[in-house]
Coordinates of C-alpha atoms in Angstrom, one line a residue:
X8 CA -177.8 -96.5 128.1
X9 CA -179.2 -92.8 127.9
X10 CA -182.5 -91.7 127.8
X11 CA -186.1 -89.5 126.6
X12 CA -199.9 -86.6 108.3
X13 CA -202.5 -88.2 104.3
X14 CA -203.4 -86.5 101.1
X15 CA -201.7 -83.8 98.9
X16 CA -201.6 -80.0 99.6
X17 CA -197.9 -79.0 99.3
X18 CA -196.6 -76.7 102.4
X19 CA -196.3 -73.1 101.8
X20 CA -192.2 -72.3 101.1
X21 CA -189.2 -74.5 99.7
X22 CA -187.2 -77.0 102.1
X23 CA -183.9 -75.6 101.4
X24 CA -180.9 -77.8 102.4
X25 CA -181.3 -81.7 103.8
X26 CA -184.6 -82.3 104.9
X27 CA -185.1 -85.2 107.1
X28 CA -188.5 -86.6 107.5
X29 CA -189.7 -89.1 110.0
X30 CA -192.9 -91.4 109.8
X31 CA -194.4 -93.2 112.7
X32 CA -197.1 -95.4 111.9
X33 CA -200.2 -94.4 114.2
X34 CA -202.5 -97.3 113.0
X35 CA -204.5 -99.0 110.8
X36 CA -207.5 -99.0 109.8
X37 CA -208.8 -101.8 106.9
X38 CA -205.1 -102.4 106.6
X39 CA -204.4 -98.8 105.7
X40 CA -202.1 -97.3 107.9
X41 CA -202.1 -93.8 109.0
X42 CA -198.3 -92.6 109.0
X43 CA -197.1 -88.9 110.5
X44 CA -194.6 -87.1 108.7
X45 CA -192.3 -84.5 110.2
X46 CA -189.5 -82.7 108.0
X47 CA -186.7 -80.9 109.5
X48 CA -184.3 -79.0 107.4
X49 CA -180.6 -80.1 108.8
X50 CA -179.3 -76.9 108.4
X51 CA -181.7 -75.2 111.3
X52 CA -183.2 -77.9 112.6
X53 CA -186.7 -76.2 113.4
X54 CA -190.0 -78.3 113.0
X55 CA -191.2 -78.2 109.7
X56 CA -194.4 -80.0 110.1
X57 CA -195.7 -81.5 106.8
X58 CA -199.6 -82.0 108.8
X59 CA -202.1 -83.5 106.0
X60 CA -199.4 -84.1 103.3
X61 CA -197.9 -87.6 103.3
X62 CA -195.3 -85.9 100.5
X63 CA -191.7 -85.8 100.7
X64 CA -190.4 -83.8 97.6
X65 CA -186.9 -84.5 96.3
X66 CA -184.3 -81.5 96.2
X67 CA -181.8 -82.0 93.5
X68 CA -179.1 -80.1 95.7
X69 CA -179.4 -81.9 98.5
X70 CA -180.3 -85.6 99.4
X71 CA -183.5 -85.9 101.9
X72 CA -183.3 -87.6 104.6
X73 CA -186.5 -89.9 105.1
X74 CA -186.8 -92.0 108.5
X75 CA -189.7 -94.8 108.2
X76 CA -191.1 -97.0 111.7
X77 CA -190.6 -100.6 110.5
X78 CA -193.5 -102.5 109.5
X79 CA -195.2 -99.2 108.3
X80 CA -195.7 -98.1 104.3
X81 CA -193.5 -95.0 103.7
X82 CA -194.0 -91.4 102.7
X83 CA -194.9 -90.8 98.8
X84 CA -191.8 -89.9 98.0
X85 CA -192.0 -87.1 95.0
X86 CA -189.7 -87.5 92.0
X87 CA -189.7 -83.6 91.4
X88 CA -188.4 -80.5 94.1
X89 CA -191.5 -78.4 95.1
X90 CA -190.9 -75.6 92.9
X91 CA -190.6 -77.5 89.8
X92 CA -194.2 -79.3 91.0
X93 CA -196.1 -75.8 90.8
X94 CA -194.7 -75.4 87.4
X95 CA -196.0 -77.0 84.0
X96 CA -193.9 -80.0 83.1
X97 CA -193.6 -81.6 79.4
X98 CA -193.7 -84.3 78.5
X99 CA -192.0 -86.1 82.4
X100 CA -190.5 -89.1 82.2
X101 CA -189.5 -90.8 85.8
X102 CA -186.6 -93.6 86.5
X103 CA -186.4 -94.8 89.8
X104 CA -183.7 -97.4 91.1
X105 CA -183.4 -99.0 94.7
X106 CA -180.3 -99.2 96.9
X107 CA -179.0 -101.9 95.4
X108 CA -179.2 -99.9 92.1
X109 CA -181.6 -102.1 90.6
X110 CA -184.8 -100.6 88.9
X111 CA -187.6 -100.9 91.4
X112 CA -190.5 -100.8 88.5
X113 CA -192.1 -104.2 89.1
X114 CA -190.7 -104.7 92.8
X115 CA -193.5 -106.2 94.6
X116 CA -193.0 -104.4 97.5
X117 CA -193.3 -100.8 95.9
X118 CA -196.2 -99.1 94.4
X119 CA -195.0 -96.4 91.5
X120 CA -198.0 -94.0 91.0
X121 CA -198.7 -92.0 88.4
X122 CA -196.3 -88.5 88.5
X123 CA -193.0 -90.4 90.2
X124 CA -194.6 -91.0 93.3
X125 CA -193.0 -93.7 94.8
X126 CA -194.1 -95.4 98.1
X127 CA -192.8 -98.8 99.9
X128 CA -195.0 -100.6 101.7
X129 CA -194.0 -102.9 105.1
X130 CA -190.8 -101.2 105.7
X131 CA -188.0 -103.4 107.1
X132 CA -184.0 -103.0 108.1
X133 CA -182.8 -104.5 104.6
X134 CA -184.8 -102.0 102.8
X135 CA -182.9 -99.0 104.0
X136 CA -180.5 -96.8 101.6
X137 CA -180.3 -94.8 99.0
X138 CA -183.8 -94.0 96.7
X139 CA -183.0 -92.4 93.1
X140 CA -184.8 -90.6 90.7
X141 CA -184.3 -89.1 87.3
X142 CA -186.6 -87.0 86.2
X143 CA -186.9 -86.0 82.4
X144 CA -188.5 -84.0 80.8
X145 CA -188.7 -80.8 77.8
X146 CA -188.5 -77.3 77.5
X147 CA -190.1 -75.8 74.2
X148 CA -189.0 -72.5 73.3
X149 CA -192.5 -70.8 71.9
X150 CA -191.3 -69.1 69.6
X151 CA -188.9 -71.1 67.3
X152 CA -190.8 -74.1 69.1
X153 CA -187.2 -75.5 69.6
X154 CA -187.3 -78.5 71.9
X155 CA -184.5 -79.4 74.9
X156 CA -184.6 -82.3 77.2
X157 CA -183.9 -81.7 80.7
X158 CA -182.5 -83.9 83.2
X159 CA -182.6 -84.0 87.6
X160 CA -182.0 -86.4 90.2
X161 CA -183.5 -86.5 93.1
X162 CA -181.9 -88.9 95.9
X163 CA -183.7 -89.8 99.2
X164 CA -181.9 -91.7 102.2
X165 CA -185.0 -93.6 103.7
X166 CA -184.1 -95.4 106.9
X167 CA -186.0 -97.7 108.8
X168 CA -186.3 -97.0 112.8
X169 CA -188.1 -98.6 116.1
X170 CA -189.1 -96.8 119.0
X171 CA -186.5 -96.8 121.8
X172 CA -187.2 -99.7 124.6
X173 CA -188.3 -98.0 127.8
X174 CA -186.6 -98.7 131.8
X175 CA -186.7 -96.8 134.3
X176 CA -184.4 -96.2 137.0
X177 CA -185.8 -95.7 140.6
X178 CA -184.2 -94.2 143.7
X179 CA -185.8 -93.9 146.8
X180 CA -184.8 -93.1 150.7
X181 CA -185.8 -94.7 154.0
X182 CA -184.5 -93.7 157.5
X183 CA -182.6 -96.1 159.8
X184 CA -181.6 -96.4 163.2
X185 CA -178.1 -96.4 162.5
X186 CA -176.0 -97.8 159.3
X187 CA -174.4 -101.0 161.2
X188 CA -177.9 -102.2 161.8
X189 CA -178.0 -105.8 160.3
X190 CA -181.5 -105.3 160.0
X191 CA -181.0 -102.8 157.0
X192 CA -180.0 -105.7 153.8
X193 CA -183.1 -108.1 155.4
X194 CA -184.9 -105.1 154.5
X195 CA -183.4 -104.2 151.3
X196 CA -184.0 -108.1 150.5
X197 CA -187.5 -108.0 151.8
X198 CA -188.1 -104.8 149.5
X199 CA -187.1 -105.9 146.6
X200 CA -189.3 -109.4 147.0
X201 CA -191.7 -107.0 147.4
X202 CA -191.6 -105.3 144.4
X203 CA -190.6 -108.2 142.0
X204 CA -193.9 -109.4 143.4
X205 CA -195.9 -106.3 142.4
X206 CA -194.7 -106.6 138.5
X207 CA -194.0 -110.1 137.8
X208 CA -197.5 -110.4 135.8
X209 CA -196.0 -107.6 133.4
X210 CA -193.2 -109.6 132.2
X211 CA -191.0 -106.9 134.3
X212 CA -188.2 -107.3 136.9
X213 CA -186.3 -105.4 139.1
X214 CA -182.3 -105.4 138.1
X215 CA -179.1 -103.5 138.8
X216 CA -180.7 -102.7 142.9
X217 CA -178.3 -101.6 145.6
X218 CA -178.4 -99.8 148.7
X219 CA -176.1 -97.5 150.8
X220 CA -176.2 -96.0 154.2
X221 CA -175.3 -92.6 154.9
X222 CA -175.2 -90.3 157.7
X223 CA -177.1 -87.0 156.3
X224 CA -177.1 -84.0 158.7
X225 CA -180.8 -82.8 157.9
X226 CA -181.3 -78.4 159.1
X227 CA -183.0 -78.5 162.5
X228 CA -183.1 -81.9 162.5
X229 CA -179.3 -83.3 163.1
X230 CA -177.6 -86.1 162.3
X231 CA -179.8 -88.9 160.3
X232 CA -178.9 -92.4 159.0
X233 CA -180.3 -92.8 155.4
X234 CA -180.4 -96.0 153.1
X235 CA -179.9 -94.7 149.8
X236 CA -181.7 -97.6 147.8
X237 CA -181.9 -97.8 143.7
X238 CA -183.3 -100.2 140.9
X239 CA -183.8 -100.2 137.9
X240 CA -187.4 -101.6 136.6
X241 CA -186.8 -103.6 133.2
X242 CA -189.3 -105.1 130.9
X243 CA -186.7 -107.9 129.7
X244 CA -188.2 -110.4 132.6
X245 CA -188.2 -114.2 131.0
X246 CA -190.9 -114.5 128.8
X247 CA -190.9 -111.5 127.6
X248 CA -190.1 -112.6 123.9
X249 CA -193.3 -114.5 123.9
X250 CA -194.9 -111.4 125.1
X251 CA -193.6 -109.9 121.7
X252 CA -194.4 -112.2 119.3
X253 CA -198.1 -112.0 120.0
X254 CA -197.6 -108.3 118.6
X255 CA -194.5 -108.1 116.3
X256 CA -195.4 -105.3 114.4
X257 CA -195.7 -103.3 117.5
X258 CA -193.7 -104.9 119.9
X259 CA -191.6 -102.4 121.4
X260 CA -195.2 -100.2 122.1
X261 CA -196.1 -103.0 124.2
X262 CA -193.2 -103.6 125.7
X263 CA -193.0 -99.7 126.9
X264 CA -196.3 -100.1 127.8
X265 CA -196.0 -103.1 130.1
X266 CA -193.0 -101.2 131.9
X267 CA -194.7 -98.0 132.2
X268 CA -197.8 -100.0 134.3
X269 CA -194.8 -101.9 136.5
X270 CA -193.5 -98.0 136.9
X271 CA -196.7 -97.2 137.9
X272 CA -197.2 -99.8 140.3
X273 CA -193.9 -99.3 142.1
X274 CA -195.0 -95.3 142.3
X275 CA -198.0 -95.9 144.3
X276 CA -196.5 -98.4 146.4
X277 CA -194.4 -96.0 147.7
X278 CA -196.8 -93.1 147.6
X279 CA -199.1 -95.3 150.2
X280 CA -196.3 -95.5 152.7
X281 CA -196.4 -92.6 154.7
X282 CA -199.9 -93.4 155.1
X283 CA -199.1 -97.1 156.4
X284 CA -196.6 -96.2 158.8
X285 CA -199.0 -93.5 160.3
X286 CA -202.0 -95.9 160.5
X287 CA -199.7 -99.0 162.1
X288 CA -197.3 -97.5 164.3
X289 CA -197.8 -95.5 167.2
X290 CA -193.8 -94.4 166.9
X291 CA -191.6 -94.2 164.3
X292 CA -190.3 -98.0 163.0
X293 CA -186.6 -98.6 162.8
X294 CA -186.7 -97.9 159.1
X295 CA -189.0 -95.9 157.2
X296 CA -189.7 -94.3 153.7
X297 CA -188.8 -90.7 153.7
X298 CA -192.0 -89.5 151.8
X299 CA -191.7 -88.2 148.6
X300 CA -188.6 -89.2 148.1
X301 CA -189.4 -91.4 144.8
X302 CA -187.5 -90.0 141.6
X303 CA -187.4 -92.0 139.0
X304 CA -185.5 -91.5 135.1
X305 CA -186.1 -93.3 131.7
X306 CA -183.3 -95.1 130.3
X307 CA -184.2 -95.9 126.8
X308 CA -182.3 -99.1 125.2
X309 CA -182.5 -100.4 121.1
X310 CA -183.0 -103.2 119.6
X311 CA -180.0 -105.4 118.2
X312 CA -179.2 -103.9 114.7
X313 CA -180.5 -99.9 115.8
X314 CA -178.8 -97.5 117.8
X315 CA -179.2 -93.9 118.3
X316 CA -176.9 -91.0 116.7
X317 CA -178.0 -87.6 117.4
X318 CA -175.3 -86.3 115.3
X319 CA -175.9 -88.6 112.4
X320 CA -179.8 -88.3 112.8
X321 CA -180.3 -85.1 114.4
X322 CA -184.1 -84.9 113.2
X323 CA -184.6 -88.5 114.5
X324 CA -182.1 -88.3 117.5
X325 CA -185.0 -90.1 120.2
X326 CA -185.5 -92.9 117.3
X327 CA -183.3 -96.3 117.4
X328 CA -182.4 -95.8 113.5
X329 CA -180.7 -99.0 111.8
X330 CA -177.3 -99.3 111.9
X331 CA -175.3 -98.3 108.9
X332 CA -173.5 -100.4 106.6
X333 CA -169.7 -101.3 108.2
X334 CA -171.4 -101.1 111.8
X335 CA -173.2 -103.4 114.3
X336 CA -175.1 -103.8 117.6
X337 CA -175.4 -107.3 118.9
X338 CA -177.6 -106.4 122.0
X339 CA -180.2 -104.3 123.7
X340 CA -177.7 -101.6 123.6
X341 CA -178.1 -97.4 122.5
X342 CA -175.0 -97.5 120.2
X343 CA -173.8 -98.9 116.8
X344 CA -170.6 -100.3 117.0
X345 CA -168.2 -99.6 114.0
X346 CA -166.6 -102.9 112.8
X347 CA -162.9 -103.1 113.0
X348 CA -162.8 -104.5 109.6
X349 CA -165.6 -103.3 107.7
X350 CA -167.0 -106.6 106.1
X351 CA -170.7 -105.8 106.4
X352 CA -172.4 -103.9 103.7
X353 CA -175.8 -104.1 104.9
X354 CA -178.0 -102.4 107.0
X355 CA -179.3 -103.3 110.4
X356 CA -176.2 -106.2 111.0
X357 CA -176.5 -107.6 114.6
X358 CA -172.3 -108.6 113.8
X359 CA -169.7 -107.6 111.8

């Protein structure tokens, strides 16, 4: 595992190239959610922040790339490029088909506004894929008043994506009398009782802990016998599913948020230490926490059916985007696995 805006009022300039554009649901408010929209133009990859326009225009040279948090309502997705839109149009006519080629006119779970403006509400796995539009419309030479019809299409890759699962990988020193002591793994299992005990209310646990002992030769200080001790704090503790479906729409938010408290709680454990051990012992115990020796690193984990590919989704390479048709991720993994024989042609498969 590895880890780390509403309205119209086009942005000044023309997204040249594929454009990717991401949408993270913020909340709701009367059932109306509030979505953020970033666009990123592949080719450079600077922000290209789209801040009080929930627009994504189409760009009949290049597909746009459109990455939607599931459960949320998409961008309005524009069936025109944004030069065209500051020109007059006659007589537009607007044909939009889902990824399974079908029309989407009539789909329940789309509303098509007036202008092409096409947004889909509750955004889930199965509706990932490929968006079209053709756009019609005339051009009327003034002066023989000669009529032509004119045809684009506009395609948008929408994808849906989850936040990435949060853990967090904790390493911390103490000082020993000497690495043979057989006091140092009734310690280590003392400690980590200890800290199961501190986050077990969260749903969290502490997994993947070991210790070592080495002899560190510390400047004007000698030789020293260290216990080298590291966990990892997960928030996968039984019961954590129940947990979940008291908030599906947001589950991985609180699930991040419950292991960033147990985090917490583990820091300022070990910040009080020092503290302890001056207040209760007139001389220096056995073992003891060498102070401020607390690092800890997010490791960031997806849900089965999402992975991260910051080649494939370089706009969206911290998101857990669905896993492409002809690839799979049956567990808590990072990583879509490509199937050996490619049976699956859907989106988000937990198997091939």
């Amino acid at each position: 595992m590895a880890g780390g805006g509403g309205g119209p009022g086009p942005p000044p300039g023309r997204l040249l190239g594929t454009v990717a554009v991401v949408v993270a649901g913020l909340g709701a408010l009367s059932g109306v959610l509030f979505p953020t929209v970033r666009a990123v133009p592949k080719e450079k990859q600077h922000p290209f922040d789209l801040i009080g326009s929930n627009y994504v225009y189409g760009d009949s040279k290049h597909e746009v790339n459109v990455y939607v948090k599931v459960f949320t309502n998409s961008p309005v997705l524009i069936c025109m490029d944004l030069a065209l839109s500051q020109k007059e149009v006659v007589d537009p006519k607007y044909f939009w088909t889902g990824p399974d080629g079908k029309k989407l006119e009539g789909q329940p779970y789309v509303d098509l506004k007036e202008g092409g403006k096409l947004m889909v509400r509750g955004f889930k796995e199965y509706m990932s894929g490929a968006y079209t539009c053709t756009l019609s419309h005339k051009i009327i030479e003034t002066t023989t008043q000669e009529e032509r019809e004119i045809f684009k299409t506009y395609r948008f890759m929408v994808y849906a994506y989850r936040e990435a699962d949060h853990a967090y990988q904790i390493f911390v020193l103490f000082t020993t009398k000497e690495c043979e002591l057989a006091a140092n793994r009734h310690f280590f299992e003392e400690l980590k009782k200890i800290l199961h005990n501190i986050i077990s209310d969260l749903t969290c646990h502490i997994v993947q802990s070991s210790y070592k002992c080495h002899v560190v030769k510390i400047p004007t200080q000698g030789l020293q016998h260290e216990l080298f001790v590291s966990f990892q704090v997960n928030p996968f503790a039984p019961g954590w599913k129940e947990v979940c479906h008291q908030v599906p729409y947001d589950c991985e938010d609180a699930t991040n948020m419950r292991v960033q408290e147990a985090r917490d709680r583990i820091g300022e454990f070990f910040s009080k230490q020092t503290d302890a051990l001056k207040q209760h012992f007139q001389a220096v115990p056995t073992i003891h926490y060498v102070d401020k020796s607390f690092s800890v690193t997010r490791m960031d984990s997806c849900r089965p059916g999402f992975g991260k590919n910051d080649l494939t989704h370089q706009s969206c390479a911290s998101c857990c985007v669905v896993c492409d048709p002809g690839t799979y991720s049956p567990n808590n993994d990072v990583t879509c696995q490509v199937c050996e024989r490619p049976r699956v042609r859907k989106y988000g498969a937990r198997s091939c």
